[in-house]
Amino acid sequence: MSTLQPHRVAFLGVVLIGIGTLGFHELPGMISEDATGDIWVNSFYCSVMTLTTIGFGDICPSDKTTITGKAFIVFLAIAGLGMFTGPVMDLTSSWKKQVPGGFVGVLIVTLGFGISIFTTLEGMTELEALYFTIVTGTTIGYGDIHPNSNLGKVAVALFALLIVNVAGGFLQPAKEYLSYICSRGTIQLEKSTDEGKKRD
């Protein structure tokens, strides 16, 4: 089995974000006409929200997105899923054991960081910021709360790249446990089916 090279994963991530940013900037109708702020900031924000599959739906895609734009979004979403559920998730699983304080420490620091960012930059209450941090990290992205300022959009995009990986690493033990239970249940089912066949 080959070892992932963090610099290659980072390079591929930057390339995907760049392609996404360029697509959201250049393709007509990709960002809502009502969107406030700098077009490049909005394009970067929409690229990361698509690649991480958070998709708040606040400024992108607009209702005027062309079929070409929709095809681009599908490509970007598939590339993002491949990237974030593949190499990035594998790297996250490997580094969480090397961090002082363990994974719980990383989770607490990341949640605190999110709360600090969003209360400061977007004027959210602590509870709203915690909710927003978790909805972002789990890629639910309801869109009921979203950033409004240029600085807030950049911060959310960068923070999303961090929190999605932390949440993924945090959920890895749950995945392993549920996989174990499902596998164990399958084995027991096969044993009981084999025993039934032997009796017949």
Tab-separated table of C-alpha atoms in Angstrom:
chain	number	residue	atom	x	y	z
A	1	MET	CA	0.000	0.000	0.000
A	2	SER	CA	1.415	3.403	-0.961
A	3	THR	CA	1.706	6.254	1.520
A	4	LEU	CA	-0.129	9.490	0.830
A	5	GLN	CA	2.109	12.483	0.308
A	6	PRO	CA	0.602	15.490	2.153
A	7	HIS	CA	2.144	17.995	-0.279
A	8	ARG	CA	0.517	16.202	-3.230
A	9	VAL	CA	-2.861	16.149	-1.491
A	10	ALA	CA	-2.523	19.865	-0.700
A	11	PHE	CA	-1.479	20.629	-4.292
A	12	LEU	CA	-4.465	18.740	-5.703
A	13	GLY	CA	-6.766	20.537	-3.258
A	14	VAL	CA	-5.427	23.941	-4.318
A	15	VAL	CA	-5.839	23.015	-7.998
A	16	LEU	CA	-9.459	21.915	-7.445
A	17	ILE	CA	-10.253	25.086	-5.481
A	18	GLY	CA	-8.624	27.166	-8.238
A	19	ILE	CA	-10.614	25.426	-10.990
A	20	GLY	CA	-13.786	25.892	-8.973
A	21	THR	CA	-13.069	29.555	-8.295
A	22	LEU	CA	-12.380	30.211	-11.956
A	23	GLY	CA	-15.547	28.365	-13.017
A	24	PHE	CA	-17.765	30.257	-10.589
A	25	HIS	CA	-16.173	33.502	-11.731
A	26	GLU	CA	-16.302	32.940	-15.492
A	27	LEU	CA	-19.422	30.869	-16.184
A	28	PRO	CA	-22.563	32.999	-16.522
A	29	GLY	CA	-25.255	32.826	-13.850
A	30	MET	CA	-23.231	30.806	-11.328
A	31	ILE	CA	-23.569	33.330	-8.501
A	32	SER	CA	-26.758	35.111	-7.551
A	33	GLU	CA	-27.087	38.653	-8.873
A	34	ASP	CA	-28.148	39.667	-5.347
A	35	ALA	CA	-24.858	38.456	-3.847
A	36	THR	CA	-22.971	41.202	-2.088
A	37	GLY	CA	-19.215	41.445	-1.899
A	38	ASP	CA	-16.277	40.897	-4.186
A	39	ILE	CA	-16.872	38.523	-7.135
A	40	TRP	CA	-13.540	36.718	-6.590
A	41	VAL	CA	-14.295	36.203	-2.886
A	42	ASN	CA	-17.763	34.901	-3.766
A	43	SER	CA	-16.252	32.591	-6.412
A	44	PHE	CA	-13.693	31.203	-3.935
A	45	TYR	CA	-16.409	30.746	-1.302
A	46	CYS	CA	-18.727	28.938	-3.748
A	47	SER	CA	-15.875	26.725	-4.961
A	48	VAL	CA	-15.040	25.522	-1.445
A	49	MET	CA	-18.699	25.104	-0.462
A	50	THR	CA	-19.185	22.893	-3.531
A	51	LEU	CA	-15.976	20.873	-3.133
A	52	THR	CA	-16.696	20.160	0.525
A	53	THR	CA	-20.356	19.457	-0.363
A	54	ILE	CA	-21.529	21.901	2.314
A	55	GLY	CA	-23.621	23.904	-0.144
A	56	PHE	CA	-25.361	26.549	1.948
A	57	GLY	CA	-27.323	27.640	-1.128
A	58	ASP	CA	-27.070	31.268	-0.105
A	59	ILE	CA	-25.434	32.823	-3.183
A	60	CYS	CA	-24.653	29.852	-5.408
A	61	PRO	CA	-25.814	28.417	-7.628
A	62	SER	CA	-28.193	31.089	-8.807
A	63	ASP	CA	-31.524	30.363	-10.448
A	64	LYS	CA	-29.938	31.539	-13.714
A	65	THR	CA	-27.208	28.893	-13.818
A	66	THR	CA	-26.910	27.497	-17.334
A	67	ILE	CA	-26.746	23.816	-18.241
A	68	THR	CA	-22.980	24.263	-18.678
A	69	GLY	CA	-22.793	25.720	-15.175
A	70	LYS	CA	-24.806	22.835	-13.755
A	71	ALA	CA	-22.540	20.315	-15.488
A	72	PHE	CA	-19.542	22.152	-14.023
A	73	ILE	CA	-21.072	21.981	-10.518
A	74	VAL	CA	-21.672	18.221	-10.900
A	75	PHE	CA	-18.038	17.713	-11.969
A	76	LEU	CA	-16.780	19.841	-9.083
A	77	ALA	CA	-18.984	18.052	-6.535
A	78	ILE	CA	-17.809	14.621	-7.680
A	79	ALA	CA	-14.178	15.752	-7.616
A	80	GLY	CA	-14.744	17.190	-4.137
A	81	LEU	CA	-16.318	14.002	-2.829
A	82	GLY	CA	-13.451	11.984	-4.244
A	83	MET	CA	-10.918	14.325	-2.693
A	84	PHE	CA	-12.476	14.844	0.727
A	85	THR	CA	-13.751	11.309	1.320
A	86	GLY	CA	-10.575	9.813	-0.103
A	87	PRO	CA	-7.063	11.210	0.310
A	88	VAL	CA	-7.978	14.026	2.704
A	89	MET	CA	-9.947	11.703	4.999
A	90	ASP	CA	-7.093	9.192	4.975
A	91	LEU	CA	-4.606	11.912	5.945
A	92	THR	CA	-6.928	13.112	8.711
A	93	SER	CA	-7.142	9.620	10.147
A	94	SER	CA	-3.357	9.364	10.212
A	95	TRP	CA	-2.569	12.718	11.904
A	96	LYS	CA	-5.169	12.566	14.669
A	97	LYS	CA	-3.050	10.049	16.597
A	98	GLN	CA	-0.019	12.362	16.517
A	99	VAL	CA	-1.680	15.478	17.938
A	100	PRO	CA	-1.055	16.249	21.626
A	101	GLY	CA	-4.263	15.979	23.617
A	102	GLY	CA	-5.665	13.456	21.190
A	103	PHE	CA	-8.557	13.911	18.903
A	104	VAL	CA	-10.896	15.268	21.565
A	105	GLY	CA	-8.444	18.131	22.124
A	106	VAL	CA	-8.380	18.879	18.390
A	107	LEU	CA	-12.177	18.851	18.280
A	108	ILE	CA	-12.526	21.217	21.235
A	109	VAL	CA	-9.910	23.636	19.843
A	110	THR	CA	-11.531	23.556	16.380
A	111	LEU	CA	-15.026	24.216	17.770
A	112	GLY	CA	-13.656	27.055	19.910
A	113	PHE	CA	-11.848	28.474	16.889
A	114	GLY	CA	-15.071	28.398	14.849
A	115	ILE	CA	-17.054	30.077	17.586
A	116	SER	CA	-14.405	32.801	17.906
A	117	ILE	CA	-14.263	33.423	14.157
A	118	PHE	CA	-17.998	33.630	13.587
A	119	THR	CA	-18.869	35.695	16.643
A	120	THR	CA	-16.129	38.170	15.721
A	121	LEU	CA	-16.498	38.384	11.930
A	122	GLU	CA	-20.204	37.780	11.449
A	123	GLY	CA	-21.661	38.968	14.772
A	124	MET	CA	-23.243	35.601	15.609
A	125	THR	CA	-24.085	34.656	19.179
A	126	GLU	CA	-21.967	31.877	20.694
A	127	LEU	CA	-24.822	29.381	20.262
A	128	GLU	CA	-25.391	30.403	16.625
A	129	ALA	CA	-21.648	30.120	15.969
A	130	LEU	CA	-21.484	26.642	17.562
A	131	TYR	CA	-24.500	25.519	15.540
A	132	PHE	CA	-23.007	27.000	12.353
A	133	THR	CA	-19.636	25.349	13.051
A	134	ILE	CA	-21.228	21.905	13.472
A	135	VAL	CA	-23.584	22.277	10.487
A	136	THR	CA	-20.592	23.318	8.392
A	137	GLY	CA	-18.298	20.565	9.690
A	138	THR	CA	-20.802	17.809	9.077
A	139	THR	CA	-21.466	19.248	5.580
A	140	ILE	CA	-25.192	19.597	6.256
A	141	GLY	CA	-25.130	23.235	5.181
A	142	TYR	CA	-28.771	24.172	5.742
A	143	GLY	CA	-28.195	27.775	4.722
A	144	ASP	CA	-30.329	29.236	7.501
A	145	ILE	CA	-27.167	30.925	8.773
A	146	HIS	CA	-24.429	31.945	6.357
A	147	PRO	CA	-21.659	34.538	6.092
A	148	ASN	CA	-22.422	37.961	4.657
A	149	SER	CA	-19.123	39.846	4.600
A	150	ASN	CA	-16.166	39.257	2.280
A	151	LEU	CA	-13.939	38.449	5.249
A	152	GLY	CA	-16.611	36.136	6.674
A	153	LYS	CA	-16.900	34.236	3.372
A	154	VAL	CA	-13.133	33.750	3.139
A	155	ALA	CA	-13.009	32.666	6.798
A	156	VAL	CA	-15.876	30.200	6.319
A	157	ALA	CA	-14.242	28.724	3.209
A	158	LEU	CA	-10.881	28.255	4.933
A	159	PHE	CA	-12.495	27.047	8.149
A	160	ALA	CA	-14.640	24.578	6.170
A	161	LEU	CA	-11.491	22.920	4.821
A	162	LEU	CA	-10.346	22.412	8.419
A	163	ILE	CA	-13.595	21.474	10.146
A	164	VAL	CA	-14.739	19.006	7.473
A	165	ASN	CA	-11.539	17.046	8.042
A	166	VAL	CA	-11.754	17.252	11.824
A	167	ALA	CA	-15.388	16.094	11.711
A	168	GLY	CA	-14.428	13.290	9.330
A	169	GLY	CA	-11.667	12.149	11.653
A	170	PHE	CA	-14.026	12.363	14.618
A	171	LEU	CA	-16.602	10.246	12.805
A	172	GLN	CA	-14.063	7.571	11.773
A	173	PRO	CA	-14.450	5.557	15.027
A	174	ALA	CA	-18.239	5.647	14.617
A	175	LYS	CA	-17.844	4.400	11.045
A	176	GLU	CA	-15.555	1.588	12.155
A	177	TYR	CA	-17.912	0.559	14.975
A	178	LEU	CA	-20.991	0.582	12.741
A	179	SER	CA	-19.107	-1.340	10.056
A	180	TYR	CA	-18.117	-3.902	12.682
A	181	ILE	CA	-21.708	-4.288	13.856
A	182	CYS	CA	-22.983	-4.596	10.301
A	183	SER	CA	-20.283	-7.138	9.433
A	184	ARG	CA	-20.871	-9.087	12.618
A	185	GLY	CA	-24.610	-9.120	11.950
A	186	THR	CA	-23.976	-10.447	8.439
A	187	ILE	CA	-21.756	-13.220	9.787
A	188	GLN	CA	-24.381	-14.213	12.355
A	189	LEU	CA	-27.062	-14.203	9.677
A	190	GLU	CA	-24.920	-16.433	7.460
A	191	LYS	CA	-24.265	-18.821	10.370
A	192	SER	CA	-27.957	-19.106	11.207
A	193	THR	CA	-28.792	-19.639	7.514
A	194	ASP	CA	-26.098	-22.341	7.254
A	195	GLU	CA	-27.426	-24.039	10.400
A	196	GLY	CA	-30.943	-23.976	8.950
A	197	LYS	CA	-29.674	-25.623	5.756
A	198	LYS	CA	-27.877	-28.345	7.767
A	199	ARG	CA	-31.104	-29.217	9.599
A	200	ASP	CA	-33.019	-29.625	6.337
